[in-house]
CSV table of C-alpha atoms in Angstrom, one decimal:
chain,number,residue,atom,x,y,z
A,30,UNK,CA,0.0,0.0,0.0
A,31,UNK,CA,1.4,3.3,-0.8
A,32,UNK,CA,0.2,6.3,0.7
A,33,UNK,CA,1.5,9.8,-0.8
A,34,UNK,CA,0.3,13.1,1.0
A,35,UNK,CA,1.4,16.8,-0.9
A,36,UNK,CA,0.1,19.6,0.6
A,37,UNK,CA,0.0,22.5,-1.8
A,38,UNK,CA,0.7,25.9,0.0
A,39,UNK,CA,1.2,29.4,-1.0
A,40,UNK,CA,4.1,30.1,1.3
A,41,UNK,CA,8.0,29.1,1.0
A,42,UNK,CA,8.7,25.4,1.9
A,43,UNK,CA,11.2,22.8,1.9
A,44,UNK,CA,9.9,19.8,0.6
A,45,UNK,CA,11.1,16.8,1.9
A,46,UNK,CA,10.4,13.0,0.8
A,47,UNK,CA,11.4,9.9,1.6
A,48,UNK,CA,10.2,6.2,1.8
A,49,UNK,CA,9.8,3.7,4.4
A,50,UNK,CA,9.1,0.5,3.9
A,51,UNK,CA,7.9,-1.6,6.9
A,52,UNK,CA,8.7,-5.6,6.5
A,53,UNK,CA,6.8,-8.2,8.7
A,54,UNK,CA,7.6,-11.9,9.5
A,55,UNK,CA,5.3,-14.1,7.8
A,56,UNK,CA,4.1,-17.4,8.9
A,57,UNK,CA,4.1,-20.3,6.0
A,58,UNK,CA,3.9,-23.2,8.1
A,59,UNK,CA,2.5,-25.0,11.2
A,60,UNK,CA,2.9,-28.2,12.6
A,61,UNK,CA,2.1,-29.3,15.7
A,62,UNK,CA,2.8,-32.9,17.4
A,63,UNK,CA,0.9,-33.7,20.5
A,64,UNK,CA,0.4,-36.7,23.0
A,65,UNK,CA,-2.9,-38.8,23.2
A,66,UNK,CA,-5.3,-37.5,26.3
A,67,UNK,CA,-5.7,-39.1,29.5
A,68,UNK,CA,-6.0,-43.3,28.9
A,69,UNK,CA,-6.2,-46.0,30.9
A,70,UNK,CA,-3.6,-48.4,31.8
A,71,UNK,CA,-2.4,-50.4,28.7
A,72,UNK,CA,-1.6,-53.1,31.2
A,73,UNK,CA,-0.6,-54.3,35.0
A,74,UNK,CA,1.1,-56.8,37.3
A,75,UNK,CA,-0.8,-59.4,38.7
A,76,UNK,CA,-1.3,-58.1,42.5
A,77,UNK,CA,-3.4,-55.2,41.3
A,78,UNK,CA,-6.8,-55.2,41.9
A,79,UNK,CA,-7.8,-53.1,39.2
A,80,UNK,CA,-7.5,-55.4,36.3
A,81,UNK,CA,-9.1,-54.5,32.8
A,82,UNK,CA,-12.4,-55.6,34.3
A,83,UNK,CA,-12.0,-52.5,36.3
A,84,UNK,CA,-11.4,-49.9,32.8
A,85,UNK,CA,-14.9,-49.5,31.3
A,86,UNK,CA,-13.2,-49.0,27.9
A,87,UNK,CA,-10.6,-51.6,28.0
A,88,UNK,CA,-6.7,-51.3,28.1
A,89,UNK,CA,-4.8,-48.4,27.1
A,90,UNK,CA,-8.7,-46.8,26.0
A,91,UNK,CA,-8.6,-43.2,25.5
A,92,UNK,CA,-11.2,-41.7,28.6
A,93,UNK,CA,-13.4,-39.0,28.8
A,94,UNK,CA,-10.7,-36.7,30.5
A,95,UNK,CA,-9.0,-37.6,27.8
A,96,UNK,CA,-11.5,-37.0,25.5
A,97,UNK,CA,-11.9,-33.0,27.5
A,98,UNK,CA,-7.4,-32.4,27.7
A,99,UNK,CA,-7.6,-33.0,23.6
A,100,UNK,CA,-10.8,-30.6,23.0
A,101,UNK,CA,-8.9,-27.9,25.2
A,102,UNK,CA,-5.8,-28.3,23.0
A,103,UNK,CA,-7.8,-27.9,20.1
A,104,UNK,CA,-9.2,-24.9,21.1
A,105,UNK,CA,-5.6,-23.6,22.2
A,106,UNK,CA,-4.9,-24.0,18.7
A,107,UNK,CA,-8.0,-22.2,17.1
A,108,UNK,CA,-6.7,-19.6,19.3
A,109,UNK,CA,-3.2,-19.4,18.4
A,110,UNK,CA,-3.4,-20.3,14.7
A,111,UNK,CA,-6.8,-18.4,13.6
A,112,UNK,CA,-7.6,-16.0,16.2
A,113,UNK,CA,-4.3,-14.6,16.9
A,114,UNK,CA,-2.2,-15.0,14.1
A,115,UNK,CA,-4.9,-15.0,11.3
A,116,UNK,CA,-3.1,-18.1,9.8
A,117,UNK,CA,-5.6,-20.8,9.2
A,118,UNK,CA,-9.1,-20.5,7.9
A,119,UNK,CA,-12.1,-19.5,10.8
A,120,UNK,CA,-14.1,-23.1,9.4
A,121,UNK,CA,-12.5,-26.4,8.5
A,122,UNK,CA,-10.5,-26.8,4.8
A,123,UNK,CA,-9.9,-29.9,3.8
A,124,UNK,CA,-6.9,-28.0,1.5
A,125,UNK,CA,-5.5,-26.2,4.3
A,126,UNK,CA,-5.0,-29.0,6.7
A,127,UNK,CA,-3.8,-32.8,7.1
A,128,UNK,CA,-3.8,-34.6,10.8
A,129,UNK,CA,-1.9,-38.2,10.9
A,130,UNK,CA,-2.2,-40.4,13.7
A,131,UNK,CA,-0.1,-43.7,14.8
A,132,UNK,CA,-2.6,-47.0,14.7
A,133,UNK,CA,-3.9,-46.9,18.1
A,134,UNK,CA,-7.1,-46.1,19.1
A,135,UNK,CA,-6.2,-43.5,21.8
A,136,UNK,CA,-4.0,-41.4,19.4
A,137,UNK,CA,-7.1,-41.7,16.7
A,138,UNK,CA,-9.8,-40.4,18.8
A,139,UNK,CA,-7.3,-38.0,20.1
A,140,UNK,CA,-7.4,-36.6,16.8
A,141,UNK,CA,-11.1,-36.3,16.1
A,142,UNK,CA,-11.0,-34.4,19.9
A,143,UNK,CA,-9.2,-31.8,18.7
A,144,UNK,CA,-10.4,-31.4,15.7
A,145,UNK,CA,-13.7,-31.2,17.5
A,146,UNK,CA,-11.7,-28.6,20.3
A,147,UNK,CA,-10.6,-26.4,16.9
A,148,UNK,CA,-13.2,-26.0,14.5
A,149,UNK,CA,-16.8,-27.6,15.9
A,150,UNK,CA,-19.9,-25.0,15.8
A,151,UNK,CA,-17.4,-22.4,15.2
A,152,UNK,CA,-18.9,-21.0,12.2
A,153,UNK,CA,-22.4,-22.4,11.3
A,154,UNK,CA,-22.0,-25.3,8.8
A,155,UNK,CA,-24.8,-25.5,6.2
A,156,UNK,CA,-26.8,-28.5,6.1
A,157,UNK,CA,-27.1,-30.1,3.0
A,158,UNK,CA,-23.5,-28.8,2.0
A,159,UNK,CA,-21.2,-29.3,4.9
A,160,UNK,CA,-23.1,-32.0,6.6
A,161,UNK,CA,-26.4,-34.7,6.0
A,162,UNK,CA,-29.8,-33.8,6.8
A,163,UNK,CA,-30.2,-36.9,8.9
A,164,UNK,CA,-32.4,-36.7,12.3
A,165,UNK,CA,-29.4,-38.2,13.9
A,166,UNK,CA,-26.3,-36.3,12.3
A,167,UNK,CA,-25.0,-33.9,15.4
A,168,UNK,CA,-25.8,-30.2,14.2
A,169,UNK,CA,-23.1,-28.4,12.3
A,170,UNK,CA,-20.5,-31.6,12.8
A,171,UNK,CA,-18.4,-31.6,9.5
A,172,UNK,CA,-16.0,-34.5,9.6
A,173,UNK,CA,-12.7,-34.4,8.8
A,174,UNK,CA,-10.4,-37.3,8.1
A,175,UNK,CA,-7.3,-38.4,10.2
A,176,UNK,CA,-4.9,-40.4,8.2
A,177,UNK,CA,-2.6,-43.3,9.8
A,178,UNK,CA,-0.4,-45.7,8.7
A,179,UNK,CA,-0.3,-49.6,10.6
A,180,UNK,CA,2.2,-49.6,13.2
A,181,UNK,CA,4.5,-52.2,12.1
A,182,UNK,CA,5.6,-49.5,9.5
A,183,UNK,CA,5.5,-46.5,11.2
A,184,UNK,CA,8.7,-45.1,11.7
A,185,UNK,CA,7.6,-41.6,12.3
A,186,UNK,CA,4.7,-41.8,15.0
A,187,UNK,CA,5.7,-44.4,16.9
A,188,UNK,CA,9.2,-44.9,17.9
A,189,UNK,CA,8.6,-48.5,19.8
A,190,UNK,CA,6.2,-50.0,17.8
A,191,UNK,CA,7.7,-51.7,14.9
A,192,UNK,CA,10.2,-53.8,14.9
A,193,UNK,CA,13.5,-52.4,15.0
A,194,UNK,CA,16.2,-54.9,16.3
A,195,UNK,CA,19.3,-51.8,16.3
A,196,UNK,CA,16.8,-50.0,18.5
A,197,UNK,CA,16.9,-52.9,20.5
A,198,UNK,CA,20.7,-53.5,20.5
A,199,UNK,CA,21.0,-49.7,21.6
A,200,UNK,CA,19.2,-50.5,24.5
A,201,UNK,CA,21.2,-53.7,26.0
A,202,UNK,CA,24.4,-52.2,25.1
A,203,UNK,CA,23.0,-49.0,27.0
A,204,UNK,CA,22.2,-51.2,30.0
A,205,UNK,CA,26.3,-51.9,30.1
A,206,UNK,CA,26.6,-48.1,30.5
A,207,UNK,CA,28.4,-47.5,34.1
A,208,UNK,CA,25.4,-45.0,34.7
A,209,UNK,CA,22.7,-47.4,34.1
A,210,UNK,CA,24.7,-50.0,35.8
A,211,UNK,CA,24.7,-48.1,39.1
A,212,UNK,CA,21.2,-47.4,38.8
A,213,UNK,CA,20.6,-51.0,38.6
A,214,UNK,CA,23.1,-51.6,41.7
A,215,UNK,CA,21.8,-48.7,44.2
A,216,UNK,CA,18.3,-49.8,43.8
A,217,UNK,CA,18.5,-53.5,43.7
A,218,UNK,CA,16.7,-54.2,47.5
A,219,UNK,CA,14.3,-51.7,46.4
A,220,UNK,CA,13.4,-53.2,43.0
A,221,UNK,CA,13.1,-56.8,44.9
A,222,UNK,CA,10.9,-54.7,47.6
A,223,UNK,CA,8.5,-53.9,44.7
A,224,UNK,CA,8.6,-57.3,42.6
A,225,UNK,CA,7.5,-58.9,45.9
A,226,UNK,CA,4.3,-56.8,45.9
A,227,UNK,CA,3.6,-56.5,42.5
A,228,UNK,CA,3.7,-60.4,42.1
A,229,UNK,CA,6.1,-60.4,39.0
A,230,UNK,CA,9.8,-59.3,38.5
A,231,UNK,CA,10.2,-55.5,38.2
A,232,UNK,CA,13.5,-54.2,36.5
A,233,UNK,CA,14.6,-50.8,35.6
A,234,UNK,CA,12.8,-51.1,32.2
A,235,UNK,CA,9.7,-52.2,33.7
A,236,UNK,CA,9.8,-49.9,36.1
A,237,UNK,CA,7.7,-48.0,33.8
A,238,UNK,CA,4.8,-50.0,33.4
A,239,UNK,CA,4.5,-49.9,37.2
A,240,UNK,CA,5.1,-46.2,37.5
A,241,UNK,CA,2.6,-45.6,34.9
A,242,UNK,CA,-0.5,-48.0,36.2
A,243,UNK,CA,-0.3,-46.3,39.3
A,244,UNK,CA,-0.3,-43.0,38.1
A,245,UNK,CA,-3.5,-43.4,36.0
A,246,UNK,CA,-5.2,-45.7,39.1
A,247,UNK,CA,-4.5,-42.2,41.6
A,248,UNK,CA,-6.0,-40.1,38.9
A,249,UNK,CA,-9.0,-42.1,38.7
A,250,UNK,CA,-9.3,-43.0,42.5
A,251,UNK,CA,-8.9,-46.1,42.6
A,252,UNK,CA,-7.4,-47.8,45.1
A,253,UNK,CA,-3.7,-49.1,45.0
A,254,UNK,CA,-1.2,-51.6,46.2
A,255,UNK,CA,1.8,-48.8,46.4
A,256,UNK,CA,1.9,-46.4,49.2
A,257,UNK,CA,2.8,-42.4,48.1
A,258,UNK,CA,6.5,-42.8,49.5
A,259,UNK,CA,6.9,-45.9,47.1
A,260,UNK,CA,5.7,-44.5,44.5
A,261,UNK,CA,7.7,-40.9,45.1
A,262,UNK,CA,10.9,-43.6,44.6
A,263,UNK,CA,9.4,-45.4,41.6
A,264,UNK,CA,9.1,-42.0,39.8
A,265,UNK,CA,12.4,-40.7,40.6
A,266,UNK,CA,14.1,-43.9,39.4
A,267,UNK,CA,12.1,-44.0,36.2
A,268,UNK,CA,12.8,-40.3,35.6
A,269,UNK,CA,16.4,-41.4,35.4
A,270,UNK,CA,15.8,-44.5,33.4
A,271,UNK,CA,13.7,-42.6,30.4
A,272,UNK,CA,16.7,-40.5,29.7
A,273,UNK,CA,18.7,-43.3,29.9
A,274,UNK,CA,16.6,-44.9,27.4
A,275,UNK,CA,16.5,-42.0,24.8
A,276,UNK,CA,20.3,-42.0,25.4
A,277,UNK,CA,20.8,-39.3,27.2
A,278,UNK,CA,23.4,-39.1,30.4
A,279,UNK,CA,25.3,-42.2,29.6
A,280,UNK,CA,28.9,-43.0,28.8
A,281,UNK,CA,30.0,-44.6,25.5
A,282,UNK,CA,30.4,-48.1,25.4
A,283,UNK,CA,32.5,-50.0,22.8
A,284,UNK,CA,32.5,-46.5,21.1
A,285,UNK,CA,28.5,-46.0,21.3
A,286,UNK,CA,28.0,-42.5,21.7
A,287,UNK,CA,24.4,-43.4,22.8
A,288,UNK,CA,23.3,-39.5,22.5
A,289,UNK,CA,23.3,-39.8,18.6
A,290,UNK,CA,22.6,-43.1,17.5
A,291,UNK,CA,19.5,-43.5,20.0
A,292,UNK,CA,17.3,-40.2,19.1
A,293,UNK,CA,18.8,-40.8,15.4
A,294,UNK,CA,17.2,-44.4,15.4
A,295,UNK,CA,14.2,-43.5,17.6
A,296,UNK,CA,13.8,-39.6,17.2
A,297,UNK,CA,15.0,-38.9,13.7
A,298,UNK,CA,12.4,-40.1,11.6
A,299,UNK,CA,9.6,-37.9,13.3
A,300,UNK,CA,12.4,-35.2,13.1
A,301,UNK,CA,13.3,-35.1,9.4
A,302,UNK,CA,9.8,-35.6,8.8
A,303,UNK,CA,8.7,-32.5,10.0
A,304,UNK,CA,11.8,-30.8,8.2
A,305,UNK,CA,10.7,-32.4,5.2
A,306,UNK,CA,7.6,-31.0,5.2
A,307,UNK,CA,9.0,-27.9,5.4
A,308,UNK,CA,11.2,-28.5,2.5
A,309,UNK,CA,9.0,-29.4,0.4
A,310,UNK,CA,6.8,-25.7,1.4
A,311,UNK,CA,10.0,-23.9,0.6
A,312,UNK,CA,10.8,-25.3,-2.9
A,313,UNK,CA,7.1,-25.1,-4.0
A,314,UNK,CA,7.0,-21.3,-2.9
A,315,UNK,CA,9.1,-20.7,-5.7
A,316,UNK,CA,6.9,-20.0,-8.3
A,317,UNK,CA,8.8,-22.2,-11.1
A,318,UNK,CA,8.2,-25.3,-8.6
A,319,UNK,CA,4.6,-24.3,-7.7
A,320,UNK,CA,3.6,-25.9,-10.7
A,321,UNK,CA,5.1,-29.3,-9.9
A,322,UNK,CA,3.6,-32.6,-9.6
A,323,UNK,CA,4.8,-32.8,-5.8
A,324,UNK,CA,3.4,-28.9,-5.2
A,325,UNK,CA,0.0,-29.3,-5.7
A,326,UNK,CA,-1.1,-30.8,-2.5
A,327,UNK,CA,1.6,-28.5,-0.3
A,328,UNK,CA,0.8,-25.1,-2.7
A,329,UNK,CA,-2.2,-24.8,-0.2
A,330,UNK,CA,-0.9,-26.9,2.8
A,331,UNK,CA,-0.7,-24.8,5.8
A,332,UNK,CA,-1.5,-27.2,8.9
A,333,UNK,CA,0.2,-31.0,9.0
A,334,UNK,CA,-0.4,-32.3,12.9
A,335,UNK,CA,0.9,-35.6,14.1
A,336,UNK,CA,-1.5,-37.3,17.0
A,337,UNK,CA,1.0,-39.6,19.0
A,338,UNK,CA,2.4,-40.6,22.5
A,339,UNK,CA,5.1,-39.2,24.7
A,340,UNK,CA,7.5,-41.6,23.9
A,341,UNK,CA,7.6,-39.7,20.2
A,342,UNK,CA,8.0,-36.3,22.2
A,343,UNK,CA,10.8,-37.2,24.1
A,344,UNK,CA,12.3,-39.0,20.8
A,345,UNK,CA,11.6,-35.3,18.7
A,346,UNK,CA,13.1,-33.5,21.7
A,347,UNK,CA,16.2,-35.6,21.9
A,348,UNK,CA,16.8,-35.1,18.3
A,349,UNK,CA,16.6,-31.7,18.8
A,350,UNK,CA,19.7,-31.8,21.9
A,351,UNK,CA,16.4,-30.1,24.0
A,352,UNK,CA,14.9,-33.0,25.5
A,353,UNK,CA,16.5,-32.2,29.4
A,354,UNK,CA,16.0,-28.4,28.6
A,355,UNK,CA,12.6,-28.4,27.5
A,356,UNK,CA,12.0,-31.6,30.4
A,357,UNK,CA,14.8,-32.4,32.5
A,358,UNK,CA,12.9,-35.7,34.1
A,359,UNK,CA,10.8,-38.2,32.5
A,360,UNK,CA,7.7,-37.8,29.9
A,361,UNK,CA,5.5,-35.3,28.6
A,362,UNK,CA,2.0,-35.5,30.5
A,363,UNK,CA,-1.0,-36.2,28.5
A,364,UNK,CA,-2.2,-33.7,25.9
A,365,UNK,CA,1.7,-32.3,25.5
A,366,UNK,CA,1.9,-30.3,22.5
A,367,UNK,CA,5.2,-29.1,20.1
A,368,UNK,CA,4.7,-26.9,17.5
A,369,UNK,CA,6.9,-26.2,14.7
A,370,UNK,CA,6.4,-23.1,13.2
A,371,UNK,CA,8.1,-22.2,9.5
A,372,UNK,CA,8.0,-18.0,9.0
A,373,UNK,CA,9.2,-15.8,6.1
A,374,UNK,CA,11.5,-13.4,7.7
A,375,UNK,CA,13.6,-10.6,5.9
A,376,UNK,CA,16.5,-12.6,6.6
A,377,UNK,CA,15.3,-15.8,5.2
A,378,UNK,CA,13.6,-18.7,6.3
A,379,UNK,CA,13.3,-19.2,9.9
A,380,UNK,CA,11.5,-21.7,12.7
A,381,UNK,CA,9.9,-21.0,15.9
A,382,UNK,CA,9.2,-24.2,18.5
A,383,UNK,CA,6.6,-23.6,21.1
A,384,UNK,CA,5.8,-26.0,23.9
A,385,UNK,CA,2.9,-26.9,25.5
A,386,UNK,CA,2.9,-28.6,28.6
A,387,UNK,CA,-0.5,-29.6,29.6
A,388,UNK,CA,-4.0,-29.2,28.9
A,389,UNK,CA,-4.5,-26.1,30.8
A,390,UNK,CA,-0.7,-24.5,29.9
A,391,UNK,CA,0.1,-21.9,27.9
A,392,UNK,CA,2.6,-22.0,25.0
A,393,UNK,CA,6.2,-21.2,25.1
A,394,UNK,CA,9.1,-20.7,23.7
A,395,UNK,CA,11.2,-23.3,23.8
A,396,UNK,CA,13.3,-22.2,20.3
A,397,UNK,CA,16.8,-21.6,22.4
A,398,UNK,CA,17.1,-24.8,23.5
A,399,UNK,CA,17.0,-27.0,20.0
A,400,UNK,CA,20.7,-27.1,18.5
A,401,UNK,CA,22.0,-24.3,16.3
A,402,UNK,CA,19.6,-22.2,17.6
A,403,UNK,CA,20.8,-21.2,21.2
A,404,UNK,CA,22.5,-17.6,22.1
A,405,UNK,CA,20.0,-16.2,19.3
A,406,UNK,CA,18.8,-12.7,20.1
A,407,UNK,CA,15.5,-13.1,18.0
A,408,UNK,CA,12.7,-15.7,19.1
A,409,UNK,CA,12.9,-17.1,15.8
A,410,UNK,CA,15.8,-19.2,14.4
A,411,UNK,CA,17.4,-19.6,11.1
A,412,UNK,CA,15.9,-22.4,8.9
A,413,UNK,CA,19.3,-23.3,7.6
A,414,UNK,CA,21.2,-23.5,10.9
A,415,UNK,CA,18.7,-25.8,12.9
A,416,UNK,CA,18.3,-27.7,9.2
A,417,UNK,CA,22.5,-28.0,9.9
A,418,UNK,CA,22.1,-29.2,13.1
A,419,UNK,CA,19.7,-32.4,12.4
A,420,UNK,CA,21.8,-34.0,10.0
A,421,UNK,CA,23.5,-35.6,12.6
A,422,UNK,CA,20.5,-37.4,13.7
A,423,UNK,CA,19.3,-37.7,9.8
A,424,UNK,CA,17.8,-41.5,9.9
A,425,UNK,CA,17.8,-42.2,6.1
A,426,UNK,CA,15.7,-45.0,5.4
A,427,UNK,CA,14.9,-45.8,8.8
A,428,UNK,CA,13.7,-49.1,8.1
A,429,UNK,CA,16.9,-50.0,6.5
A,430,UNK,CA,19.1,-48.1,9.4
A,431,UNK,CA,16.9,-50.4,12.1
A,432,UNK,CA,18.8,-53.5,10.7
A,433,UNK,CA,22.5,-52.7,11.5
A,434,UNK,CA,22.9,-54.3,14.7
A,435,UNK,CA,26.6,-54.0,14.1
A,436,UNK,CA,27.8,-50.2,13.8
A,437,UNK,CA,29.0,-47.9,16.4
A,438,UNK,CA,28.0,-45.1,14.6
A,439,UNK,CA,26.2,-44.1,11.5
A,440,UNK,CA,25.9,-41.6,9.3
A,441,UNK,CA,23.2,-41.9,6.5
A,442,UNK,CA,23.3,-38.4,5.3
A,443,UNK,CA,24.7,-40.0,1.8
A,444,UNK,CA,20.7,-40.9,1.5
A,445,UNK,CA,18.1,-39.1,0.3
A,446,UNK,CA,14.5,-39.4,0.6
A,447,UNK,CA,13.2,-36.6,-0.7
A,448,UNK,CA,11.8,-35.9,-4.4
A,449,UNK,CA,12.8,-32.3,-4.4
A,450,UNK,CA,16.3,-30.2,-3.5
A,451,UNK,CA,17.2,-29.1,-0.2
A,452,UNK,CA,16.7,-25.3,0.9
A,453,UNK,CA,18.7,-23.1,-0.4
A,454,UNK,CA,22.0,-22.1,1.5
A,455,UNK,CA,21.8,-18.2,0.0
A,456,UNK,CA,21.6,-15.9,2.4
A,457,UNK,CA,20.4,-12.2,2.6
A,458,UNK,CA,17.3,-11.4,0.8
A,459,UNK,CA,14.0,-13.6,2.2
A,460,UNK,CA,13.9,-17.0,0.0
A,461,UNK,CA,10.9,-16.3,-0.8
A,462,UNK,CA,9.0,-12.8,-0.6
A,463,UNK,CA,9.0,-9.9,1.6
A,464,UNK,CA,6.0,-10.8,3.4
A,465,UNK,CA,3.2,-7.9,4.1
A,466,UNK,CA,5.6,-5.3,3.1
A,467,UNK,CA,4.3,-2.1,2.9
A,468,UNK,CA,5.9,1.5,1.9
A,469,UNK,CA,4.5,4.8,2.7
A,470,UNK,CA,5.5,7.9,1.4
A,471,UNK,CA,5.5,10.8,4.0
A,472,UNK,CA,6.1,13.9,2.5
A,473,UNK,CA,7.0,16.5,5.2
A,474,UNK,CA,7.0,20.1,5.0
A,475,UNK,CA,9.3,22.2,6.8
A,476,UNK,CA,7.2,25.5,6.9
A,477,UNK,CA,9.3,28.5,7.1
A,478,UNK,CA,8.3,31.8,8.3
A,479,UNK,CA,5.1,31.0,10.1
């Protein structure tokens, strides 16, 4: 918009013009990855008295408070991403947006909860054209799909569900690890203290499964086998094992340096993934690629969301060198939320990472603590050098990668699975346009005489 002002006037003036022109960040890209809601216990030892008789939904169900934490991030989203930033669309687009889910049913309904938290009876849907007529359809309910893939091939949601035998191997060389040894070693009466009650044998790795059937039976008030004090230890343990066992805090072993090759193999195909995505945005924006085969479903693409569990998180986070910054101790809760944001800035291409950390938080900024992008003075961090920074932890073909049981260390960075070039490494002038730039011309007049 240009705006020019001359003011005739019969005296003697100095005339003086000159431009300014105003440049704003623009946002290209969102994509958010958030843990299931509230569930139920996806199993427990054999002294409990609340077995899956005692879960009206089953194992590992997805509950109502589940069902609420996931319609409150929804709406934290419809918030950020179309009230606040003007970004996405005030009703559904089916062009706009794309939610994928891992194969459980938890992560699934997840989905359709937030969808339901973003976009239901925002604006009024017209019958006959956005939804049936039907005496039973809910009023002004527009579905929307959620796409998955089975979990024995997804390398991207999931990190422990298919099978992956180096993941495996990390982990027992891992458990050599002098750290993980002592762990073992300083809480070996209290580990037979627990077995004893729970009716099974209890290890450092299935410490978890304890820890987490107890948490979920105190939310639900049910009554338990573990006293408070026992279960204060359980958790302080665990937190210690699930860094442990996303390779973080351990010595090398045989030459394992167990803080690369465990996020690579667990954490770097969500990762790359997301940076993908963005890679592909990038290259279509440039208006000879917008006409490629591979542009047409990202030329309008704005929203891609991943519905998954807090093992994926902590994978992500791990990948990024930010897991024990963003959370020093153990997993996300339920309904934890990253979000990957991709902006247009007038130095280039740049990402913003916002946490969530429950379903009643707010978002921050958690940007300074991925690699590359600490000690920036801006909230925002270069595309290029974060982009830098995860191809240490680029998985390749993670399929392929997850059947070296053999290498110390890998580096698959001579693959490529993407149709398209990587970003650009020019710098200086945004890659793309110079997002709501604006330039007014202010003509000011020095009066003289008056």
């Amino acid at each position: 918009t240009i705006v020019s002002c001359n003011i005739m006037l019969e005296l003697s003036v100095f005339i003086v013009s000159f431009v300014v022109t105003v440049h704003c960040d623009n946002l290209i890209m969102v994509q958010p990855i958030w843990r299931h809601g509230d569930r139920s216990p996806t199993t427990t030892f054999p002294n409990d008295p609340n077995q899956e008789s005692a879960w009206p939904l089953g194992w590992g169900q997805l509950t109502p408070i589940g069902m609420d934490q996931q319609v409150s991030l929804g709406n934290a989203l419809y918030e950020e991403y179309v009230v606040k930033n003007k970004f996405l669309s005030t009703s559904l687009s089916f062009n706009e947006m794309y939610i994928r889910s891992t194969d459980v049913n938890r992560t699934l309904i997840s989905a359709y909860c937030n969808l339901i938290g973003m976009y239901y009876n925002r604006t009024k849907a017209v019958v006959d054209e956005d939804y049936p007529a039907h005496p039973r359809w809910p009023p002004y309910l527009v579905p929307f799909p959620v796409h998955t893939i089975s979990k024995d091939r997804d390398y991207i949601g999931d990190p422990l569900a298919p099978d992956c035998p180096r993941r495996d191997w990390l982990l027992e060389m891992s458990l050599r690890a002098p750290e993980f040894v002592k762990l073992g070693d300083d809480n070996q009466k209290f580990l037979k203290e627990l077995s004893d009650i729970c009716g099974e044998t209890i290890d450092l790795i299935k410490l978890w499964d304890i820890r987490d059937v107890i948490l979920i039976e105190k939310l639900h008030n049910k009554s338990t086998v573990i006293n408070d004090t026992m279960y204060a230890q359980i958790a302080v343990i665990d937190d210690q094992v699930e860094n442990f066992e996303d390779g973080l805090g351990l010595s090398p072993v045989d030459g394992i340096d167990f803080a690369i090759e465990v996020p690579k193999v667990k954490g770097g195909g969500i990762l790359w993934s997301i940076l993908d995505h963005f890679d592909l945005k990038l290259f279509c924006l440039e208006s000879n690629n917008s006409v490629m085969p591979q542009c047409r479903w990202m030329n309008s693409l704005k929203y891609f969301a991943y519905s998954a569990h807090d093992t994926t998180l902590t994978a992500l986070m791990a990948a990024m060198g930010a897991k024990q910054k963003i959370i020093p101790f153990g997993y996300p809760t339920y309904a934890a939320c990253l979000v990957f944001e991709l902006w247009n800035t007038t130095s280039g291409p740049a990402i913003r990472v916002l946490f969530r950390r429950n379903y009643t938080a707010d978002f921050e900024e958690v940007t300074h603590f991925i690699n590359g992008c600490v000690n920036l003075s801006s909230n925002k961090c270069p595309y290029q050098r974060m982009h830098q920074s995860a191809e240490t932890f680029y998985p390749g073909d993670v399929e392929t990668l997850c059947k070296d049981v053999t290498s110390t260390s890998t580096d698959m960075r001579h693959q490529s699975t993407t149709a398209y070039p990587q970003i650009p490494t020019t710098s200086g002038a945004p890659l793309i346009f110079q997002s709501a730039a604006f330039s007014a011309f202010i003509t000011v007049l020095l009066l003289r005489g008056i």
